[in-house]
mmCIF file of C-alpha atoms and ligand atoms in Angstrom:
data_model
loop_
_atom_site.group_PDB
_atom_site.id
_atom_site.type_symbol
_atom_site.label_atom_id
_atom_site.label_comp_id
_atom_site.label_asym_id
_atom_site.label_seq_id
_atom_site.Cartn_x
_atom_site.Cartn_y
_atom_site.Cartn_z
ATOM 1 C CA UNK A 1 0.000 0.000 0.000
ATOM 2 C CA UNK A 2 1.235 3.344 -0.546
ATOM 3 C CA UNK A 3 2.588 5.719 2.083
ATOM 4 C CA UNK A 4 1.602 8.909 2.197
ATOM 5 C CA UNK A 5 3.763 11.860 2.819
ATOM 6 C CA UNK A 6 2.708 14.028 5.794
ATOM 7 C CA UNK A 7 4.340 17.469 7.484
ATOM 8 C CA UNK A 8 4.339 17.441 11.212
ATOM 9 C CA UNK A 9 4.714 21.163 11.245
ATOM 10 C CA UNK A 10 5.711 22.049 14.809
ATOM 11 C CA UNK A 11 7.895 20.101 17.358
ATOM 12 C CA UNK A 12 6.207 16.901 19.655
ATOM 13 C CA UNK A 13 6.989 14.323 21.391
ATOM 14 C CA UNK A 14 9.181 11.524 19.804
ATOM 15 C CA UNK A 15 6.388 8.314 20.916
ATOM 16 C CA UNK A 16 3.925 10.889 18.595
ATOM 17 C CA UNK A 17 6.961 10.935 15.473
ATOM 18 C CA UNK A 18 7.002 7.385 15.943
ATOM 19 C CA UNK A 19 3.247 6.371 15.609
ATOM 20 C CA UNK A 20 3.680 8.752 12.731
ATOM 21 C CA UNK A 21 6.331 6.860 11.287
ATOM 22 C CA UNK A 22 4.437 3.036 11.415
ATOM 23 C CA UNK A 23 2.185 4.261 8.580
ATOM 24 C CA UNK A 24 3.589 7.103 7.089
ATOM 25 C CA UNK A 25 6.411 8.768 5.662
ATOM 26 C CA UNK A 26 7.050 11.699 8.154
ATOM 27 C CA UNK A 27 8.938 14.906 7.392
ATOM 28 C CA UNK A 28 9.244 16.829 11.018
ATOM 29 C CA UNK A 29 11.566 19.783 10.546
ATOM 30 C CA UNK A 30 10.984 20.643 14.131
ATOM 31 C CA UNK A 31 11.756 17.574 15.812
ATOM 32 C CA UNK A 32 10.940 17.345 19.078
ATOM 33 C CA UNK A 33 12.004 21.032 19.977
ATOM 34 C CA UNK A 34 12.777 22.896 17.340
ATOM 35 C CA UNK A 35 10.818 26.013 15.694
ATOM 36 C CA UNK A 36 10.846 26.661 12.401
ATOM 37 C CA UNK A 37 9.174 30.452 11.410
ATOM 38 C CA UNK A 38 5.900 29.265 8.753
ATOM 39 C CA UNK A 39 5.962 31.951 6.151
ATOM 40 C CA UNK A 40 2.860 30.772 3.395
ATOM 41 C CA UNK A 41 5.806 30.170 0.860
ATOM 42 C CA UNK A 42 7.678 28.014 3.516
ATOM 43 C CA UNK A 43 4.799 25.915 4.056
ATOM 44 C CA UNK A 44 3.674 25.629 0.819
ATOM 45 C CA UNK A 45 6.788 24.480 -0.580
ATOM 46 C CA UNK A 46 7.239 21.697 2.334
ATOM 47 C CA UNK A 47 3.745 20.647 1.551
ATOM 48 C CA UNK A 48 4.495 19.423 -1.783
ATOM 49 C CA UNK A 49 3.325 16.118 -2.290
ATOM 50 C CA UNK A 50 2.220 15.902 1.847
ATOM 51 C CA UNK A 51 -1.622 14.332 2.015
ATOM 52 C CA UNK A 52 -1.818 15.365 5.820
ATOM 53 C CA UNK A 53 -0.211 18.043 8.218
ATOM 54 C CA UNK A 54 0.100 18.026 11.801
ATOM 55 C CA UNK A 55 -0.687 21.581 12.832
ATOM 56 C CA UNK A 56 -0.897 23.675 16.744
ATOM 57 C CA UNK A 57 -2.646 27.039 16.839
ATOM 58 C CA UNK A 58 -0.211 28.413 14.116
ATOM 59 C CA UNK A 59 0.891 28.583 11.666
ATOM 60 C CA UNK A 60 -2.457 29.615 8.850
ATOM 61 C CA UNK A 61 -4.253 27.490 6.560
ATOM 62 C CA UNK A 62 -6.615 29.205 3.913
ATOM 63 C CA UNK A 63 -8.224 28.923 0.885
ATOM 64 C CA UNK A 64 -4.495 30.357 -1.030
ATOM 65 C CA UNK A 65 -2.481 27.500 0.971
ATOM 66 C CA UNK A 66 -4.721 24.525 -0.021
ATOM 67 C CA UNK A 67 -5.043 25.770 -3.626
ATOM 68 C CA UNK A 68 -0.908 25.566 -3.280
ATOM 69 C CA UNK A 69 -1.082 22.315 -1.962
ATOM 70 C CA UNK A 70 -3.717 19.820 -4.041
ATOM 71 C CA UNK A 71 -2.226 16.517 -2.501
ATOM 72 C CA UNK A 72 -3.447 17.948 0.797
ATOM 73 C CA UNK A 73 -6.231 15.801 2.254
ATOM 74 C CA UNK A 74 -6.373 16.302 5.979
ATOM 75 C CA UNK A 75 -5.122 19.066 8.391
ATOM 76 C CA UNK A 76 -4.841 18.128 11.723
ATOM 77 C CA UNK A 77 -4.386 20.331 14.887
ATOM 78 C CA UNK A 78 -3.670 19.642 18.541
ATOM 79 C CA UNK A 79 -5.228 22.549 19.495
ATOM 80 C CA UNK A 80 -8.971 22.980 20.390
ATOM 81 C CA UNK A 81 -8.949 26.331 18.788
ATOM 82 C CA UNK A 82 -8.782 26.141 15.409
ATOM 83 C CA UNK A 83 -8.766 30.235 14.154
ATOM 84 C CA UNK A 84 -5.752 29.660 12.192
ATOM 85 C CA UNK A 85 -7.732 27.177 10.207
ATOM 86 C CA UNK A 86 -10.221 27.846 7.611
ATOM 87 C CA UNK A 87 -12.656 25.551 8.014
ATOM 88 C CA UNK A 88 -14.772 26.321 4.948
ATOM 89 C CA UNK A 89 -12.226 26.633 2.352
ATOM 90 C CA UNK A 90 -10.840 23.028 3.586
ATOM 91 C CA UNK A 91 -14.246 21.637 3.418
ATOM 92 C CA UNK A 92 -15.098 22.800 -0.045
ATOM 93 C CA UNK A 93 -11.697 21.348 -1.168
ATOM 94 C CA UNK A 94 -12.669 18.033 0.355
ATOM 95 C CA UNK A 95 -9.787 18.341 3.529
ATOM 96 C CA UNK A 96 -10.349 16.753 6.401
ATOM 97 C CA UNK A 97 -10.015 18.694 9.701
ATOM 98 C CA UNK A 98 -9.580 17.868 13.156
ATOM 99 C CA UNK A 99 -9.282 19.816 16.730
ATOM 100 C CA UNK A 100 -8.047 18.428 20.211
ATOM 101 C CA UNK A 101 -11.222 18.787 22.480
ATOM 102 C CA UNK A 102 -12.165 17.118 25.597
ATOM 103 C CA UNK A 103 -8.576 16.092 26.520
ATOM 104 C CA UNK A 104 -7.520 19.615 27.692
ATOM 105 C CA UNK A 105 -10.961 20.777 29.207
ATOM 106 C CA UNK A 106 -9.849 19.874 33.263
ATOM 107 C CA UNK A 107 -6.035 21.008 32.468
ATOM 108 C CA UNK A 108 -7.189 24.322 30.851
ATOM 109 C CA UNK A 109 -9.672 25.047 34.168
ATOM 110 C CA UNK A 110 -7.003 24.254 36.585
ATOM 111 C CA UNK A 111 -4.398 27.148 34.710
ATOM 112 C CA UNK A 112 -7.735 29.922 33.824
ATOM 113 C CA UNK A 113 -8.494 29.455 38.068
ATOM 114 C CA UNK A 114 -4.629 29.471 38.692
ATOM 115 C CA UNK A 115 -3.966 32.499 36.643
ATOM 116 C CA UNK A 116 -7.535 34.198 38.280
ATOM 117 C CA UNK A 117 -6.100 33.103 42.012
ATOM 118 C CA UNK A 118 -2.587 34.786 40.987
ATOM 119 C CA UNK A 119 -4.033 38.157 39.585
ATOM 120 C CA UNK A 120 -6.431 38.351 42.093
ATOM 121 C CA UNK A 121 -3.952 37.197 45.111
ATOM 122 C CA UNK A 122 -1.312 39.170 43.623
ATOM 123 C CA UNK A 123 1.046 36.093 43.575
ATOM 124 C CA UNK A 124 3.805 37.075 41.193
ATOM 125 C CA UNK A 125 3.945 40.761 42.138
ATOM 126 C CA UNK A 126 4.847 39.396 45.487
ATOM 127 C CA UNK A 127 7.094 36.640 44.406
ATOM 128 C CA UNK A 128 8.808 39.668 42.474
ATOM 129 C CA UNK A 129 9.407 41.871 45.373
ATOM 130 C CA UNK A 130 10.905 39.083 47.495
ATOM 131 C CA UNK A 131 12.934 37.652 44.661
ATOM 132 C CA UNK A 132 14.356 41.358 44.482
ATOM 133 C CA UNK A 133 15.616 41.268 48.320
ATOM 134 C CA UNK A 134 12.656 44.062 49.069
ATOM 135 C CA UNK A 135 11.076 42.437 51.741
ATOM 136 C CA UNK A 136 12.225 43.670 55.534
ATOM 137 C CA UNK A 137 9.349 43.786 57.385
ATOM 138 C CA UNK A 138 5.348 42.285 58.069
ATOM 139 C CA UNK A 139 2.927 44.548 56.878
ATOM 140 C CA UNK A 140 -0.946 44.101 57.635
ATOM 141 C CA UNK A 141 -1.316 45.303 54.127
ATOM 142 C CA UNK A 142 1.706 43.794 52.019
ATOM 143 C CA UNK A 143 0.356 42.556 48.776
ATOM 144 C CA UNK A 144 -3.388 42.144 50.786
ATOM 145 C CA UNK A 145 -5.143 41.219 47.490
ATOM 146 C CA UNK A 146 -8.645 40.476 46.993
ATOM 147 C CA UNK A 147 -10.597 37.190 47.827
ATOM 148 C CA UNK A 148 -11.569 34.800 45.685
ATOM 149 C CA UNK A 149 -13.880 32.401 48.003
ATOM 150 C CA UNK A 150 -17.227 34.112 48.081
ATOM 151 C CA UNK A 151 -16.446 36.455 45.075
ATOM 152 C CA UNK A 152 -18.798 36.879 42.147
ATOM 153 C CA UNK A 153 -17.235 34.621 39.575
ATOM 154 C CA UNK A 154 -18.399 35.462 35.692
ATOM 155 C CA UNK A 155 -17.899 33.116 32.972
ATOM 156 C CA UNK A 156 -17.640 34.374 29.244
ATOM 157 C CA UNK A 157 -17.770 31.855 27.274
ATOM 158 C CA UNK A 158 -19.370 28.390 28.912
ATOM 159 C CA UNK A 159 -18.225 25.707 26.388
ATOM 160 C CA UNK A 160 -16.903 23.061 28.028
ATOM 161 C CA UNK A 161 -13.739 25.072 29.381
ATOM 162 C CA UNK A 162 -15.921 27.277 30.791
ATOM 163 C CA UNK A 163 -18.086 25.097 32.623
ATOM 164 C CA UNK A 164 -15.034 23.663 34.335
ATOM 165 C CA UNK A 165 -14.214 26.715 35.728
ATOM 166 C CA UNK A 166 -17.496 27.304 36.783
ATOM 167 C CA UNK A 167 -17.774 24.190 38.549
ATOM 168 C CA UNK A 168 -14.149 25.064 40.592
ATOM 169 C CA UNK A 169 -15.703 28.432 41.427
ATOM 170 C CA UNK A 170 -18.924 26.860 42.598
ATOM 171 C CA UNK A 171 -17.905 23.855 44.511
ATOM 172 C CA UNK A 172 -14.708 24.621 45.927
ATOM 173 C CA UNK A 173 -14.944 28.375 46.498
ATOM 174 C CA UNK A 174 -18.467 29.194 47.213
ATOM 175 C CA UNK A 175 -18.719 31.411 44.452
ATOM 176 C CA UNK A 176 -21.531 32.546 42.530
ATOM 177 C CA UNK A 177 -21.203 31.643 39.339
ATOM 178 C CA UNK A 178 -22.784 34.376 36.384
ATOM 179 C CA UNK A 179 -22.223 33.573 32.578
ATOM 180 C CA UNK A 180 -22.494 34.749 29.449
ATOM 181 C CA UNK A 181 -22.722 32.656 26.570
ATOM 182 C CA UNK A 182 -24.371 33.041 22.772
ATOM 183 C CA UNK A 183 -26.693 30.053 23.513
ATOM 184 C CA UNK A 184 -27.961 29.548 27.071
ATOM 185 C CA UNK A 185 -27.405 26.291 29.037
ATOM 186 C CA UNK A 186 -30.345 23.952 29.467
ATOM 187 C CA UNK A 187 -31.705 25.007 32.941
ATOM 188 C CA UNK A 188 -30.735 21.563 34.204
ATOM 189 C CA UNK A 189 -26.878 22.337 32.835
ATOM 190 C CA UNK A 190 -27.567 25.514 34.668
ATOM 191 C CA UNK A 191 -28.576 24.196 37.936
ATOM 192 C CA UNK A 192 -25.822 21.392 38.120
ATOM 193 C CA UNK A 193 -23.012 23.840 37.219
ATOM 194 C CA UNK A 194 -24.997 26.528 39.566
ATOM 195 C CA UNK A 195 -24.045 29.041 37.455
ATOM 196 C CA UNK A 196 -26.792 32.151 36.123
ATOM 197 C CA UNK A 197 -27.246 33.237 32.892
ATOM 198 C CA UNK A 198 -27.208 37.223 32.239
ATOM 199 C CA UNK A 199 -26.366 39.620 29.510
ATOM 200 C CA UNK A 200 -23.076 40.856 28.572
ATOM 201 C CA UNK A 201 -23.117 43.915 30.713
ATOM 202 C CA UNK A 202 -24.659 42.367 33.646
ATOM 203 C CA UNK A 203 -22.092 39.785 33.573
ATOM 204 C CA UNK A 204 -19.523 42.717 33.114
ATOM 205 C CA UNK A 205 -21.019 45.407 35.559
ATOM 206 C CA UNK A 206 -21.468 42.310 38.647
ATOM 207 C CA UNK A 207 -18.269 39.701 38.362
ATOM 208 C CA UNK A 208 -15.457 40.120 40.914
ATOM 209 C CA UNK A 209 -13.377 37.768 39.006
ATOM 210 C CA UNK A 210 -14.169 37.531 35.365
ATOM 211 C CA UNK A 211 -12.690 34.770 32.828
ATOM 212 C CA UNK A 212 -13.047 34.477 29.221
ATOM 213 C CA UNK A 213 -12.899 31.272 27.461
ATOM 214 C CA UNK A 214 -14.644 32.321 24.450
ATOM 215 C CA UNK A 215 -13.428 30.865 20.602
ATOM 216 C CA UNK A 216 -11.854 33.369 18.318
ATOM 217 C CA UNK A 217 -13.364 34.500 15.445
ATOM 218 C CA UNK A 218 -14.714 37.918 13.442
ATOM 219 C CA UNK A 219 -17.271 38.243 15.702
ATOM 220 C CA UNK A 220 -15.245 37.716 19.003
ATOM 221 C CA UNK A 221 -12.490 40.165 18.394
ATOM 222 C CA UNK A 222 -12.194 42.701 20.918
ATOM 223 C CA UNK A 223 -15.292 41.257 22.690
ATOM 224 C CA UNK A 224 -13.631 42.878 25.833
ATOM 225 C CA UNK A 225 -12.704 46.575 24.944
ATOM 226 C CA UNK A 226 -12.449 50.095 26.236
ATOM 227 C CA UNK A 227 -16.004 49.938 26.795
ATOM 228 C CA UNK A 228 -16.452 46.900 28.409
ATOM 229 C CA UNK A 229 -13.621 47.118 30.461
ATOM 230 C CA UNK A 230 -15.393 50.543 31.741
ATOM 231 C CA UNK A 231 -18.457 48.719 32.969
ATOM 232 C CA UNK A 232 -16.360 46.558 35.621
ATOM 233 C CA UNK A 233 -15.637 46.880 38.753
ATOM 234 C CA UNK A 234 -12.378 48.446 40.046
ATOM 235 C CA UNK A 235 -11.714 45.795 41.930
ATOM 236 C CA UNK A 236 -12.251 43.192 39.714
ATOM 237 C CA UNK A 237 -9.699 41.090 38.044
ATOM 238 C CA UNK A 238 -9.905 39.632 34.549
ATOM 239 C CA UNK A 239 -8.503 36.743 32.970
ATOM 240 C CA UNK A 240 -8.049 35.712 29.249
ATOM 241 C CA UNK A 241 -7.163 32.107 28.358
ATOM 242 C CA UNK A 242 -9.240 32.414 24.888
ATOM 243 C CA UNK A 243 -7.154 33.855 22.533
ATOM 244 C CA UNK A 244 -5.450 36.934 21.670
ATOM 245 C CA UNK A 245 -7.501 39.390 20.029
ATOM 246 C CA UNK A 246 -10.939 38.531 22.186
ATOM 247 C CA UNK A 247 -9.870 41.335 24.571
ATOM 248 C CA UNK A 248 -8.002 44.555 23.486
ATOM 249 C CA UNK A 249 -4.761 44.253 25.036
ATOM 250 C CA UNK A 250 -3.658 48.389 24.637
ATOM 251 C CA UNK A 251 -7.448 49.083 26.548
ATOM 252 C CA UNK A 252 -7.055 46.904 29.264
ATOM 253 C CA UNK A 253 -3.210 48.250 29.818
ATOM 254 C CA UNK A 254 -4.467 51.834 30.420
ATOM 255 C CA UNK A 255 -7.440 50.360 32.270
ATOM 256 C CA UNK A 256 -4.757 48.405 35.040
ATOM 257 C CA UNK A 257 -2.779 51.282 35.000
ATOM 258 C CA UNK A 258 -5.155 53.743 35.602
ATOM 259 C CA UNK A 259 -6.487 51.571 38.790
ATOM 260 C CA UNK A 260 -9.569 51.008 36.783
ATOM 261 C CA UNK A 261 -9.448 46.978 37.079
ATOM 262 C CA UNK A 262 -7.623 45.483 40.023
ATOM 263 C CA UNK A 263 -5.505 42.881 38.146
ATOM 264 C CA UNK A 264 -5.540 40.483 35.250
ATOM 265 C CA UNK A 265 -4.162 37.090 34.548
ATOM 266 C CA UNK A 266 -3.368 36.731 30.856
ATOM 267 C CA UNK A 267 -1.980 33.682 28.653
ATOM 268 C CA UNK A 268 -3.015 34.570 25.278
ATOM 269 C CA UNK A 269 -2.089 37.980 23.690
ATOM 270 C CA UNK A 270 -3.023 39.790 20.505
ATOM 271 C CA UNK A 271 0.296 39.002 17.973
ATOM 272 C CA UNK A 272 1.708 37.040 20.348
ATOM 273 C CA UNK A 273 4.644 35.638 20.765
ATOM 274 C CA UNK A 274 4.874 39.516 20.578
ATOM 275 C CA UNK A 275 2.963 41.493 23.374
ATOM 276 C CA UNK A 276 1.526 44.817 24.060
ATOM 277 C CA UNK A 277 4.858 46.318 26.069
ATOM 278 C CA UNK A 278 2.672 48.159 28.408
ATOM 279 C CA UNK A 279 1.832 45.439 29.933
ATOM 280 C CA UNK A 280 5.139 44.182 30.854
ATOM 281 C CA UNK A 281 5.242 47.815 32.570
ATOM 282 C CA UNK A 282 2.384 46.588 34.901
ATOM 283 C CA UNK A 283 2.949 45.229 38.277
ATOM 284 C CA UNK A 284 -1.058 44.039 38.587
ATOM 285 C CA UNK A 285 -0.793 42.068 35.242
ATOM 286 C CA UNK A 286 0.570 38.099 35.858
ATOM 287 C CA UNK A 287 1.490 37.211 31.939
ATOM 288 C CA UNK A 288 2.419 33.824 30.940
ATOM 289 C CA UNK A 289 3.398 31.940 27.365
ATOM 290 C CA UNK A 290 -0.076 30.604 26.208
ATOM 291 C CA UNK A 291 0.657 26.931 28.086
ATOM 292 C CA UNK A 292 -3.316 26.597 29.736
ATOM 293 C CA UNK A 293 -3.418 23.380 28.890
ATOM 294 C CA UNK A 294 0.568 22.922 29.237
ATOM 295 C CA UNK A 295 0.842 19.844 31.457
ATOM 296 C CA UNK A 296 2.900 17.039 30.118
ATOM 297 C CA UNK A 297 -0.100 14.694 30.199
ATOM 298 C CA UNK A 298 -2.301 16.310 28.400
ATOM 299 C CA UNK A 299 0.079 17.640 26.099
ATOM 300 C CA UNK A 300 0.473 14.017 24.992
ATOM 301 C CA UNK A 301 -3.319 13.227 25.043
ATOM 302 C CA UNK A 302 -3.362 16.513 22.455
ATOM 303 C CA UNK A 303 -0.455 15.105 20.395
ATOM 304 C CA UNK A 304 -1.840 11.915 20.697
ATOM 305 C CA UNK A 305 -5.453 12.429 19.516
ATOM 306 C CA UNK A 306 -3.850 14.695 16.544
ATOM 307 C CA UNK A 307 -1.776 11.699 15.598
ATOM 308 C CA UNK A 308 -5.040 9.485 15.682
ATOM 309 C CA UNK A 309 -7.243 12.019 13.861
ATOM 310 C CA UNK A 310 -4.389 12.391 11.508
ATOM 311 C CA UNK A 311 -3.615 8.665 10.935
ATOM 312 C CA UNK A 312 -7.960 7.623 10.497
ATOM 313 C CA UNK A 313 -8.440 10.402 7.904
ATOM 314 C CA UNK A 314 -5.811 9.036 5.727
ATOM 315 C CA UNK A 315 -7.246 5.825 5.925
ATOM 316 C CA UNK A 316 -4.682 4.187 7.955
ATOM 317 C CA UNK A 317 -5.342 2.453 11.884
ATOM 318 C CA UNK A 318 -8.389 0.963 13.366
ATOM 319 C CA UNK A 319 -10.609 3.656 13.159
ATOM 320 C CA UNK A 320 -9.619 3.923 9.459
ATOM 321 C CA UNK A 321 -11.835 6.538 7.912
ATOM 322 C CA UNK A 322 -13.166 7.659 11.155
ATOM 323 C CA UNK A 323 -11.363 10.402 12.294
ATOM 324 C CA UNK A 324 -12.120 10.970 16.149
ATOM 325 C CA UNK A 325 -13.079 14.587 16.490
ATOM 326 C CA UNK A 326 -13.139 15.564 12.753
ATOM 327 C CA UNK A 327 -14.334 19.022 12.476
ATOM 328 C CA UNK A 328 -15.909 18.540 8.688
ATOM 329 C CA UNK A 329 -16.665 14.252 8.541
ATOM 330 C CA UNK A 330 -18.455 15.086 5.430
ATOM 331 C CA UNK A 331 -15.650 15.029 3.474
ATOM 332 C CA UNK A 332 -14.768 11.527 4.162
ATOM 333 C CA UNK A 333 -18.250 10.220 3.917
ATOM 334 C CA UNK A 334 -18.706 11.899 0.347
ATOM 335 C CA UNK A 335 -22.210 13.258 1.874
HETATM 336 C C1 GLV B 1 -4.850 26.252 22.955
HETATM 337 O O1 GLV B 1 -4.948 27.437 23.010
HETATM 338 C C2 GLV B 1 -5.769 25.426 22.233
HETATM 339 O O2 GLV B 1 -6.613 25.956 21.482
HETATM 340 O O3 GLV B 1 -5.679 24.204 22.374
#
C-alpha cells in the first residue's frame, strides 16, 4: 500500500513521530524542539506532495495554501482552537479537519483558576518583590489582594472550558457563578453547574473575578474593549485564556494602569509571541506563554489524539476513515 507523505509542522513528542512513522512517511523539521518560522511560501513548498499536516494554533491554513497544496487531504491540529484554520475553504476542497477537544478541558480550568487566584492574590507581584531582596518587614497590608472564596465569579464563554471553571468556582470556592454565553445552558446544565445566565453587561457590571474562554473568530475580536472594560468593577480582576484578540490588550493596559481593574491574569495575547509592552510595565498584570493546557499529560493526550485524527483520515489504523473529532466528517463520507 502506498505511504503517504505528511508534514508534522511544529515540534512533539518523539512516541507521537514514531506512531507517525508506522504508517507514514514523516517529514518533522521541528523535531521534538525545534521552531521553524511558517511563512505561506515556507509551508507551501514543504507541503508538496504531503496528504496530511500536523498543525498547533499556528501557523495559517486558507483557501491560497490549499489551492498551493492539491495533494493535501487532511489538516490536523492539537489545538482545540482552530482560528488559524479555515474551516470552509478546507471543506469545499474536500480536507479533512480535526481539533483536540475534551482532553484539555480539566487542564485548561485548573491554569484559567490558577492564573484568576494569581491576579487576584497578587502572587507574582509578590514573588517579584521578594525575589528582588525588598522584603524587611510584616505589613498588615503587604500585597493584601482580593478574595476569591465568596467572590462573584463570571464566565464568558461556557463551552466546556468554561463550565469547568465554573464548577471550581462553585464547589470549591463558594462562588456565585454568572455567565455569558451566545446560547444559554439547558436550565438543568444551569442548575448542576450553579451558574446564572445574564447579559453581557450584567455579567460585566457584577463579576469580581471575570474569565473568558470564548473561541476566536470575526465576531469575538475585541469582545472585551475600552467599553467593556469601563463597565467593571475596580476591583475586579480579569482573565483571558481564549485567545489573543478577544480582549483589546492596549485598553485593558491603560485600564490596570489607571487603577480602573484590580488585576488580570493573561496567557493569550493579541500578535503574540509579541505582546503589548505596556503590559510588561504593569505590576497588577501576571502574563504567561499561552501553556493553559501545558501539562505534560495532556500535552500528549493533544499530540496523541492529533496523531489518531491524523492517521484515520488518511485511511490508515483501526478507526480507518473515522477520524475521532473531525471538524468537517463530510468530506470523508462523500455526503
Ligand atoms: C490552545 O490554546 C488550544 O486551542 O488548544
Amino acid at each position: 500500500m502506498k505511504r503517504h507523505h505528511v508534514l508534522v509542522a511544529m515540534p512533539v513528542f518523539a512516541e507521537v513521530l514514531a506512531q507517525l512513522g508506522e504508517h507514514f512517511e514523516v517529514d518533522a523539521p521541528c523535531g521534538i524542539r525545534d521552531t521553524v518560522e511558517w511563512t505561506p511560501e515556507t509551508l507551501t513548498a514543504r507541503l508538496q506532495g504531503c496528504a496530511g499536516m500536523l498543525v498547533a494554533g499556528t501557523p495559517r491554513v486558507d483557501a491560497a495554501l490549499l489551492a498551493a497544496c492539491p495533494d493535501l487531504r487532511a489538516v490536523c491540529s492539537m489545538a482545540v482552537g482552530y482560528n488559524n484554520i479555515d474551516l470552509a475553504a478546507c471543506t469545499a476542497r474536500g480536507v479533512l479537519v480535526s481539533n483536540a477537544p475534551d482532553v484539555l478541558t480539566e487542564t485548561t480550568a485548573d491554569f484559567g483558576f490558577a492564573l484568576m487566584m494569581a491576579a487576584a492574590r497578587r502572587i507574582t507581584e509578590s514573588e517579584r518583590f521578594l525575589r528582588a531582596g525588598r522584603w524587611t518587614h510584616w505589613s498588615y497590608d503587604l500585597f493584601a489582594g482580593a478574595d476569591v472564596h465568596g467572590a462573584t465569579l463570571g464566565v464568558l464563554g461556557m463551552g466546556r472550558i468554561g463550565s469547568a471553571i465554573a464548577r471550581r468556582g462553585a464547589l470549591g470556592f463558594g462562588m456565585p457563578v454568572i455567565y455569558h454565553n451566545r446560547s444559554r445552558l439547558s436550565s438543568e446544565a444551569e442548575q448542576q453547574l450553579g451558574a446564572r445566565w445574564v447579559d453581557k453587561d450584567e455579567l460585566l457590571r457584577c463579576s469580581d473575578h471575570l474569565v473568558i474562554v470564548v473561541p476566536y473568530s470575526a465576531a469575538s475580536h475585541h469582545l472585551v474593549g475600552a467599553a467593556e472594560l469601563a463597565l467593571m468593577k475596580p476591583g475586579a480582576t480579569l482573565t483571558n485564556i481564549a485567545r489573543g484578540g478577544v480582549v483589546d490588550d492596549a485598553a485593558l493596559a491603560v485600564a490596570l494602569r489607571e487603577h480602573r481593574l484590580f488585576a488580570a491574569g493573561l496567557d493569550v495575547f493579541e500578535g503574540e509571541p509579541a505582546l503589548n509592552p505596556d503590559l510588561l510595565d504593569l505590576p497588577n498584570v501576571v502574563l504567561t506563554p499561552h501553556i493553559a493546557s501545558a501539562s505534560l499529560p495532556t500535552r500528549r493526550a493533544m499530540a496523541d489524539l492529533a496523531a489518531s485524527n491524523l492517521i484515520a483520515a488518511l485511511g490508515r489504523g483501526p478507526a480507518a476513515g473515522k477520524p475521532p473529532t473531525a471538524l468537517n466528517p463530510q468530506v470523508l463520507s462523500g455526503a
